[in-house]
CSV table of C-alpha atoms in Angstrom, one decimal:
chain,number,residue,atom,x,y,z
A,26,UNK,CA,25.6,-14.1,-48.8
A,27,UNK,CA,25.0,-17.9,-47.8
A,28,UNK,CA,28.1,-18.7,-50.5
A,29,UNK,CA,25.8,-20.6,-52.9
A,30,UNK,CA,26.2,-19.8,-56.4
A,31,UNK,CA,24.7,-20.3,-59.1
A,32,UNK,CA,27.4,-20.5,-62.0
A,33,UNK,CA,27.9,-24.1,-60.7
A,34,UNK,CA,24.3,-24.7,-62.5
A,35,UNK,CA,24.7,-23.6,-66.2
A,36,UNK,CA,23.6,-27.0,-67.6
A,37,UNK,CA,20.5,-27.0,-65.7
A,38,UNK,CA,17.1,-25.4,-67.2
A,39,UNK,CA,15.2,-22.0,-65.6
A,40,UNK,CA,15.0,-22.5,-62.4
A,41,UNK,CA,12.1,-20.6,-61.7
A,42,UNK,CA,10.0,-22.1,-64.5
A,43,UNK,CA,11.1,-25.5,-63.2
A,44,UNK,CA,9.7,-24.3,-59.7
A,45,UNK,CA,6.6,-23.6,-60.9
A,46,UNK,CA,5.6,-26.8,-62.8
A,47,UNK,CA,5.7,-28.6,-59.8
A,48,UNK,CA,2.0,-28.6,-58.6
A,49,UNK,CA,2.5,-27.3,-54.8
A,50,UNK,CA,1.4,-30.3,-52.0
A,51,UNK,CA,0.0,-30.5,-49.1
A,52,UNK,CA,3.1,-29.7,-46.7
A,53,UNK,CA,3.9,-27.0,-44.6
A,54,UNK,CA,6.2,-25.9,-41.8
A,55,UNK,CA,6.0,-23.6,-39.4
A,56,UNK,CA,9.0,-21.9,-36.9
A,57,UNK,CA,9.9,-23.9,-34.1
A,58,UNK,CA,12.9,-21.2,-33.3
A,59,UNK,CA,15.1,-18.5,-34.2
A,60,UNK,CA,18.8,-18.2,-33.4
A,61,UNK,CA,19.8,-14.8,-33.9
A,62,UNK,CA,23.7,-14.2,-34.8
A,63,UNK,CA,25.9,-11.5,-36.0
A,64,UNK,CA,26.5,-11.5,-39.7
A,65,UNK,CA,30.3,-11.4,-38.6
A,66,UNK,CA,29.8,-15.0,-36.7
A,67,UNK,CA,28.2,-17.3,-39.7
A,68,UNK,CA,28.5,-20.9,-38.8
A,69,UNK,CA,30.3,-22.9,-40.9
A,70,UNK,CA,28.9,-26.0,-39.7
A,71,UNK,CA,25.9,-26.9,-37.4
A,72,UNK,CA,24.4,-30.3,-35.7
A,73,UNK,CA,21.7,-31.2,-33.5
A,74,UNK,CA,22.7,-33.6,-30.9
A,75,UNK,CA,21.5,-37.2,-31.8
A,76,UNK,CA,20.1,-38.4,-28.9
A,77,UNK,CA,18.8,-35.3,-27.6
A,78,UNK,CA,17.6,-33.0,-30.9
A,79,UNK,CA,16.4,-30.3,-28.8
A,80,UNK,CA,20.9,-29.4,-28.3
A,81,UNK,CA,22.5,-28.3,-31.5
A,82,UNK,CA,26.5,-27.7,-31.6
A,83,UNK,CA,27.3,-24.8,-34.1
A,84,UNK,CA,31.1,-24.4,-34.9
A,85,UNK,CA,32.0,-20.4,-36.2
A,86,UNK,CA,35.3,-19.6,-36.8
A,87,UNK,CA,36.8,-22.3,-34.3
A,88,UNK,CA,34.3,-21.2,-31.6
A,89,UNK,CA,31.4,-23.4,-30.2
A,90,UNK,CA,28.3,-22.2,-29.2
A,91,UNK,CA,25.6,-24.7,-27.8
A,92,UNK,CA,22.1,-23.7,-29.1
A,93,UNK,CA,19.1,-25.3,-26.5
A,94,UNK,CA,15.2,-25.9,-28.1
A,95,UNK,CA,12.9,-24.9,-28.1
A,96,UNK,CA,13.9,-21.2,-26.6
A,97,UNK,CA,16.7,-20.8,-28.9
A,98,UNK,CA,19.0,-19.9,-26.1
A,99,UNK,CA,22.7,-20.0,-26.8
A,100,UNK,CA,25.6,-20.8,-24.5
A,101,UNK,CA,29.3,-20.4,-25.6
A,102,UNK,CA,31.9,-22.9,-25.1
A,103,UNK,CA,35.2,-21.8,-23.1
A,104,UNK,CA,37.1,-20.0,-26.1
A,105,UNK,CA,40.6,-22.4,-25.6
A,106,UNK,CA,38.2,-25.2,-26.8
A,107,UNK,CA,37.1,-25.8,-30.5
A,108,UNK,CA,33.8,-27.7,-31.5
A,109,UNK,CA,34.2,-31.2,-33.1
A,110,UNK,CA,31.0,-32.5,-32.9
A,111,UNK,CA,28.7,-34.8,-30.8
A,112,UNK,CA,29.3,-37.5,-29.2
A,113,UNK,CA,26.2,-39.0,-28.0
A,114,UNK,CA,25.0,-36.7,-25.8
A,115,UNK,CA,28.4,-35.7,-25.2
A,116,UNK,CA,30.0,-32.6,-26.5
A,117,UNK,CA,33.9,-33.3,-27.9
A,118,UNK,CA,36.0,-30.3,-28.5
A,119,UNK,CA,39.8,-30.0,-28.9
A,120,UNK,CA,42.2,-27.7,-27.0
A,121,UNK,CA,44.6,-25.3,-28.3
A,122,UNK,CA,47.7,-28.3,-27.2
A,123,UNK,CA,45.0,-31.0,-30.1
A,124,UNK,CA,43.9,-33.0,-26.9
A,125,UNK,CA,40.0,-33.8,-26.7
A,126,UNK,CA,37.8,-32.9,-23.9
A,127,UNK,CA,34.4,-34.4,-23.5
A,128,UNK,CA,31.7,-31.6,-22.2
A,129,UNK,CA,28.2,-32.4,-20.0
A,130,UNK,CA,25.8,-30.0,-22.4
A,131,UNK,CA,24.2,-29.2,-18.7
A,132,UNK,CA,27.3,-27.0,-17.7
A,133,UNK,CA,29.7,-27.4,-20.4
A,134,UNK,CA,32.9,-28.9,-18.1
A,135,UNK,CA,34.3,-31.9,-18.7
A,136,UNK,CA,31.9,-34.9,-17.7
A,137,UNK,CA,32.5,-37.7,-15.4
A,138,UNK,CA,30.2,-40.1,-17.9
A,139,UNK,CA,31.0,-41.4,-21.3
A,140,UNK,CA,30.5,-44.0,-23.6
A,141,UNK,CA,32.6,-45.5,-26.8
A,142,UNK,CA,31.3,-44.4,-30.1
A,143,UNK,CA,32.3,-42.4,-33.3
A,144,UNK,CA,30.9,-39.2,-34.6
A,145,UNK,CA,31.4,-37.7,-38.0
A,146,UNK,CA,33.5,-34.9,-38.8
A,147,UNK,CA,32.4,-31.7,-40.1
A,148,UNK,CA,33.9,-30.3,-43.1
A,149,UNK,CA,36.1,-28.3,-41.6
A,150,UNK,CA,37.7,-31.3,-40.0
A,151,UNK,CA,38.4,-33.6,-42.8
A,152,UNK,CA,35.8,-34.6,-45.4
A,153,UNK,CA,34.5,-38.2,-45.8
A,154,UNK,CA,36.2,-38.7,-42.1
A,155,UNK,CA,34.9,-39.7,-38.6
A,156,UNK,CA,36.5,-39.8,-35.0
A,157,UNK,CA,36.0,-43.2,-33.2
A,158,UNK,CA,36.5,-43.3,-29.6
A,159,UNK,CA,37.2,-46.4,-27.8
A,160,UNK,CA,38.4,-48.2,-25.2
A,161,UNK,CA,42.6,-47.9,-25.2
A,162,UNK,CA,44.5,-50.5,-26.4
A,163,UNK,CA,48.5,-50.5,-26.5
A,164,UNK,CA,49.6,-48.9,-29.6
A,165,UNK,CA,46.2,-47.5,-30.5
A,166,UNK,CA,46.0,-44.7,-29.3
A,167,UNK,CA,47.0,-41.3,-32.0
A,168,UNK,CA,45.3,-38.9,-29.4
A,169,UNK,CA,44.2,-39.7,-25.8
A,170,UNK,CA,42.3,-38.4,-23.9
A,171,UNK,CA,42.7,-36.9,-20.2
A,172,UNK,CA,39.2,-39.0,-18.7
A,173,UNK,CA,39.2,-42.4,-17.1
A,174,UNK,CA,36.3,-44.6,-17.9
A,175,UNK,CA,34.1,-45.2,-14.5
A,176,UNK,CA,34.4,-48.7,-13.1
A,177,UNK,CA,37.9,-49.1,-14.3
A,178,UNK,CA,38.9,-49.2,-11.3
A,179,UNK,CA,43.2,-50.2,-11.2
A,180,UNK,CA,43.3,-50.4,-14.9
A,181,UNK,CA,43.4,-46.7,-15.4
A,182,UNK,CA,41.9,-47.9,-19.0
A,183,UNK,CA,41.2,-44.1,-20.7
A,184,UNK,CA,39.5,-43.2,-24.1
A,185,UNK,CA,41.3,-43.0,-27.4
A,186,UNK,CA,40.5,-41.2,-30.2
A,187,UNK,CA,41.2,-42.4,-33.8
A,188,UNK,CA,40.5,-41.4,-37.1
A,189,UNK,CA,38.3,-43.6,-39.2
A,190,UNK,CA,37.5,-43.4,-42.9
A,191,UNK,CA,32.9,-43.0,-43.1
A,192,UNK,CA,30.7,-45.8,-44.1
A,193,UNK,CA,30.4,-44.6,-47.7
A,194,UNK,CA,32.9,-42.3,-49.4
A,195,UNK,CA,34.2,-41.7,-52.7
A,196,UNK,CA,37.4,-44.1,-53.6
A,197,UNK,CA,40.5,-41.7,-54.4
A,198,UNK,CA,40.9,-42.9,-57.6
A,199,UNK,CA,42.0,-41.0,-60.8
A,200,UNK,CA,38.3,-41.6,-61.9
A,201,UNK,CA,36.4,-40.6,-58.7
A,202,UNK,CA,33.5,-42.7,-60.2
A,203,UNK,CA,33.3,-45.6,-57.2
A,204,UNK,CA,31.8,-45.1,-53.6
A,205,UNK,CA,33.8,-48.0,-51.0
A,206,UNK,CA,32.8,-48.4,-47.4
A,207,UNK,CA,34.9,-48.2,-44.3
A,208,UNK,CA,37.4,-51.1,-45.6
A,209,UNK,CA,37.5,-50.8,-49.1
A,210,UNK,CA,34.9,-52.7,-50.1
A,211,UNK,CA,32.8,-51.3,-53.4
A,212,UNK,CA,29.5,-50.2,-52.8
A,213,UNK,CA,28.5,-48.5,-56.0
A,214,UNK,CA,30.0,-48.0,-59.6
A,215,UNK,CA,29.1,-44.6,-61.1
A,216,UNK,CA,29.5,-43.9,-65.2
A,217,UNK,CA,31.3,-40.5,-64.3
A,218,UNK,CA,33.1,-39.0,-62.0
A,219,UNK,CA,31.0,-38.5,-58.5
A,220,UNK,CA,31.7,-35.4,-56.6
A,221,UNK,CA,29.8,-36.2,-53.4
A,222,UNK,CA,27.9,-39.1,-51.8
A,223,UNK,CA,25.1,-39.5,-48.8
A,224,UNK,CA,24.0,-42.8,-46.8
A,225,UNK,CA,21.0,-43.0,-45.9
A,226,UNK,CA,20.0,-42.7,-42.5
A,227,UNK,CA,19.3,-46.9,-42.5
A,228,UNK,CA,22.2,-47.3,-44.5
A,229,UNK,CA,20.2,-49.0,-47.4
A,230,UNK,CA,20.5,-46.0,-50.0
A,231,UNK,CA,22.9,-44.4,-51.2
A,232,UNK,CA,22.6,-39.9,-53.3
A,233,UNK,CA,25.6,-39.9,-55.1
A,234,UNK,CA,26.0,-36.4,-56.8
A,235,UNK,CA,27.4,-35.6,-60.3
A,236,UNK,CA,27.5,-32.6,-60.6
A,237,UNK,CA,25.6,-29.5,-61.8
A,238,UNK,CA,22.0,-30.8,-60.5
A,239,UNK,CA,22.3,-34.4,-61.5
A,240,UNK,CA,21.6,-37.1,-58.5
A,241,UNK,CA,20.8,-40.5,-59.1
A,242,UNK,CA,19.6,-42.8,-55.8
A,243,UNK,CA,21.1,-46.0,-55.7
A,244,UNK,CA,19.4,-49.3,-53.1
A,245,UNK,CA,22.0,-51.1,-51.9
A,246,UNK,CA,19.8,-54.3,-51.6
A,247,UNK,CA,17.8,-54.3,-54.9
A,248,UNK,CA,20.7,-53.0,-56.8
A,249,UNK,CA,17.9,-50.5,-58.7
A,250,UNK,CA,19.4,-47.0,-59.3
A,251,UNK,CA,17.0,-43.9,-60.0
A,252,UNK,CA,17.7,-40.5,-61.2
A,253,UNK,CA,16.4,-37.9,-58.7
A,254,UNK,CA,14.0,-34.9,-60.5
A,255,UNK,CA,17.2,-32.5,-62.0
A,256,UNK,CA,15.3,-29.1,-60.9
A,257,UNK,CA,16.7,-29.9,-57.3
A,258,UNK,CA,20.4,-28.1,-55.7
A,259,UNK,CA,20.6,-30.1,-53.3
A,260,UNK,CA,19.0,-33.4,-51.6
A,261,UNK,CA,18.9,-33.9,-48.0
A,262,UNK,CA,17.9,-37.1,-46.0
A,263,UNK,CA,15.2,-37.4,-43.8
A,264,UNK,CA,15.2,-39.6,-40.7
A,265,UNK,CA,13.0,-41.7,-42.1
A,266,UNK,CA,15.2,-43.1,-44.8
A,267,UNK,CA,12.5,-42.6,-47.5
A,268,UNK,CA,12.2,-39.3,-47.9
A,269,UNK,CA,14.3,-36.6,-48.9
A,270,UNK,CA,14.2,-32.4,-48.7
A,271,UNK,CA,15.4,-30.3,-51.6
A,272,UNK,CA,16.7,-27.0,-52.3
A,273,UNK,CA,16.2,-25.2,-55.4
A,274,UNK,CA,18.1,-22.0,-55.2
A,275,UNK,CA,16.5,-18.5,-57.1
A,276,UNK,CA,17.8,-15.7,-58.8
A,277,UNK,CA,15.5,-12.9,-59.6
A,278,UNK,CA,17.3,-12.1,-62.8
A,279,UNK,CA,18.9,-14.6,-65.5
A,280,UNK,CA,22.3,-12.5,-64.7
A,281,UNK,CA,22.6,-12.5,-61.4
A,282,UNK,CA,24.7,-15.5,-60.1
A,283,UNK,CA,23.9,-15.2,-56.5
A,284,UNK,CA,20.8,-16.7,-54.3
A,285,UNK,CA,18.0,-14.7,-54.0
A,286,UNK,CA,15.6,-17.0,-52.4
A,287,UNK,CA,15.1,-21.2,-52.1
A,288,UNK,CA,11.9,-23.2,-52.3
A,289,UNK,CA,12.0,-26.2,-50.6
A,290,UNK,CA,10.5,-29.6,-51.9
A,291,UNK,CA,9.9,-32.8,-50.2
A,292,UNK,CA,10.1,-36.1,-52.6
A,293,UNK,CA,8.3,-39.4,-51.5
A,294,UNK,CA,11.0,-41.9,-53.0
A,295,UNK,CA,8.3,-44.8,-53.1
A,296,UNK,CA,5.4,-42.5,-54.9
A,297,UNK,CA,8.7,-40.4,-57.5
A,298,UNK,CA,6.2,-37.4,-55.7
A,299,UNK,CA,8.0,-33.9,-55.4
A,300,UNK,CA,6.0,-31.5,-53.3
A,301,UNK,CA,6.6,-27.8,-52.6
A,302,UNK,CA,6.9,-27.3,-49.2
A,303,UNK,CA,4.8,-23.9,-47.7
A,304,UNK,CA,7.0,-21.8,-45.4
A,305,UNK,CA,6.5,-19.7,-42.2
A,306,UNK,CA,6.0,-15.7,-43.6
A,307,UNK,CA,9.9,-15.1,-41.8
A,308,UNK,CA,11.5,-17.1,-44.0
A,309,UNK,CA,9.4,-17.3,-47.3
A,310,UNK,CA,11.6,-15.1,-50.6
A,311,UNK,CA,14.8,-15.5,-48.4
A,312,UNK,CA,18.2,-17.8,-49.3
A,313,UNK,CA,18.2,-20.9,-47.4
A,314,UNK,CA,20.7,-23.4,-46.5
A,315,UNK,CA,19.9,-26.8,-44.4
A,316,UNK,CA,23.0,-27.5,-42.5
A,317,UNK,CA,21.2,-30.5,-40.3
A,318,UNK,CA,17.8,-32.5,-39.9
A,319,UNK,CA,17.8,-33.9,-36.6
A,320,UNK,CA,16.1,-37.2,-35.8
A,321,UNK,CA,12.9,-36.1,-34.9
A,322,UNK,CA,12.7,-34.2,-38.8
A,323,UNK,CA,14.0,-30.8,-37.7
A,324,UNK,CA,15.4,-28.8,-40.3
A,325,UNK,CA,18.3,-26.6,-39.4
A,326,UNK,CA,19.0,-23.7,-41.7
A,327,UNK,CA,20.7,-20.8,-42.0
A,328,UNK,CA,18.6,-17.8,-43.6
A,329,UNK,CA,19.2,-14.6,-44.9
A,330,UNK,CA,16.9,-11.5,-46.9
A,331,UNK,CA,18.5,-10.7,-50.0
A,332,UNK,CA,15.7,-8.2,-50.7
A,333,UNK,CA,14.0,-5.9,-50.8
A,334,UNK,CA,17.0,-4.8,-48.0
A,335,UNK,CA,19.8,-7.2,-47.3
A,336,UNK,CA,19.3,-8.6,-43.9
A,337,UNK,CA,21.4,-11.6,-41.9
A,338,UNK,CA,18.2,-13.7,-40.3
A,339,UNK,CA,20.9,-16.5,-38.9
A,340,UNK,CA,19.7,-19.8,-37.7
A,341,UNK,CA,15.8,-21.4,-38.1
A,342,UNK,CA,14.4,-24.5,-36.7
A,343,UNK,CA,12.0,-25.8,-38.8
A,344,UNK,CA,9.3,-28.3,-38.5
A,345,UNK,CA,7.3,-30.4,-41.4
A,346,UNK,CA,3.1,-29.7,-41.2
A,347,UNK,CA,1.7,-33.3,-42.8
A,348,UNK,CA,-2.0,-33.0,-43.8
């Protein structure tokens, strides 16, 4: 299964009366591809590359494979060499000794341009965390790596690599109920303990996440927090800052605590309008997970058929239908 459960949702109401309450709207989607994978190689993580959406880095069990759009190819990254994420257009990966390589996504060996930036960490790497890479400076360096910067020239200046806390996490207080940026600096008081948090893509907004199904959204400028519709798993950002995608996750009987299928729902925040989303035949009555949107509103999820026969359906690139 996808690992989503729902015993984490007992203080939520029927999910599938919830669903259909909500009038359907005038959004569908449509497959842009298919990546098919072994049910032995899930992904625990996936991203799209973002400055070039049509490259998406997937991490499985330490192993890297680099997915290209719109053919759905897949390529596999040298197996001494684990995925971290993207840096730019850059892949970064880590070898077996903890040093970083930076990849060209043309051939996959190390590449002769880069450019100073951070990247945030998948889950596997350290939650709420990011790597920053920058230009070396004595005494800054925790992990550097092998590639001098072109037009050094006699300086021999070289990348570091540095851990750095993300723009908006949870404090690690006894209460958990406060979201700080980077340097400490509070950015939202909850009334409870908050077990998750997501910045918008223009940095303005702010999910925070309760638990069970409760969300509330909070504006950083007009200081206005809203509580997100409570039928909805899971919220994810789209690029435009002003819209987000949910998951509702089904089970076709009251007893049976795994997924059996997801609806997905897009809510305008402006209108407070949730809308059902319509989905490509493939995919409809199977369990969905979004691991990514890219920024062109790609949806990256990972899909399997629960019934009528179990089936692994791996990785779907989806794209919104406005009308």
């Amino acid at each position: 299964m996808l690992g989503i459960v729902l015993s984490v949702l007992a203080l939520t109401t029927n999910t599938s009366r919830a669903a259909e309450s909500t009038a359907p709207g005038n959004i569908d989607s449509r497959l842009v591809a298919r990546v098919p994978l072994e049910p032995e190689s899930r992904p625990q993580w996936a991203r799209f590359s973002p400055e070039n959406p049509r490259h998406i880095l997937v991490g499985i069990d330490n192993r890297g494979v680099l997915v290209s759009l719109p053919e759905g190819t897949t390529r596999h990254i040298a197996g001494e060499l684990s995925p971290v994420g993207w840096l730019g257009q850059t892949v970064v990966a880590r070898d077996q000794s903890g040093r970083f390589r930076l990849l060209d996504t043309n051939d996959l060996i190390p590449t002769t341009r880069v450019a100073a930036g951070s990247l945030s960490l998948p889950w596997t790497f350290g939650k709420d965390h990011r790597i920053r890479f920058d230009v070396a400076l004595p005494g800054a360096a925790i992990s550097t790596i092998p590639l001098r910067i072109p037009g050094a020239g006699t300086d021999e200046r070289a990348l570091i690599a540095y851990e750095d806390r993300g723009p908006a996490v949870v404090a690690p207080d006894d209460n958990a109920s406060t979201v700080v940026d980077a340097a400490g600096g509070v950015l939202f008081r909850g009334d409870k303990k908050i077990y998750g948090v997501s910045l918008s893509p223009d940095a303005y907004k702010l999910l925070v996440y309760y638990g069970n199904t409760e969300h509330v959204l909070f504006n950083r400028l007009t200081k206005h927090t809203t509580r997100l519709p409570p039928i909805i798993h899971a919220w994810t950002w789209l690029p435009d800052s002003s819209t987000l995608i949910g998951e509702i996750s089904l089970s076709g009987e009251p007893a049976h605590e795994e997924v059996d299928s997801t609806d997905l729902y897009i809510y305008d925040l402006a209108g407070a309008k949730l809308d059902q989303v319509g989905l490509p035949s493939f995919v409809r009555g199977a369990a969905l997970k979004i691991l990514d949107v890219s920024v062109e509103g790609h949806i990256l999820v990972e899909a399997e058929r629960v019934t009528p026969e179990p089936a692994y359906l791996g990785l779907m690139v989806l794209e919104l239908l406005w009308q």
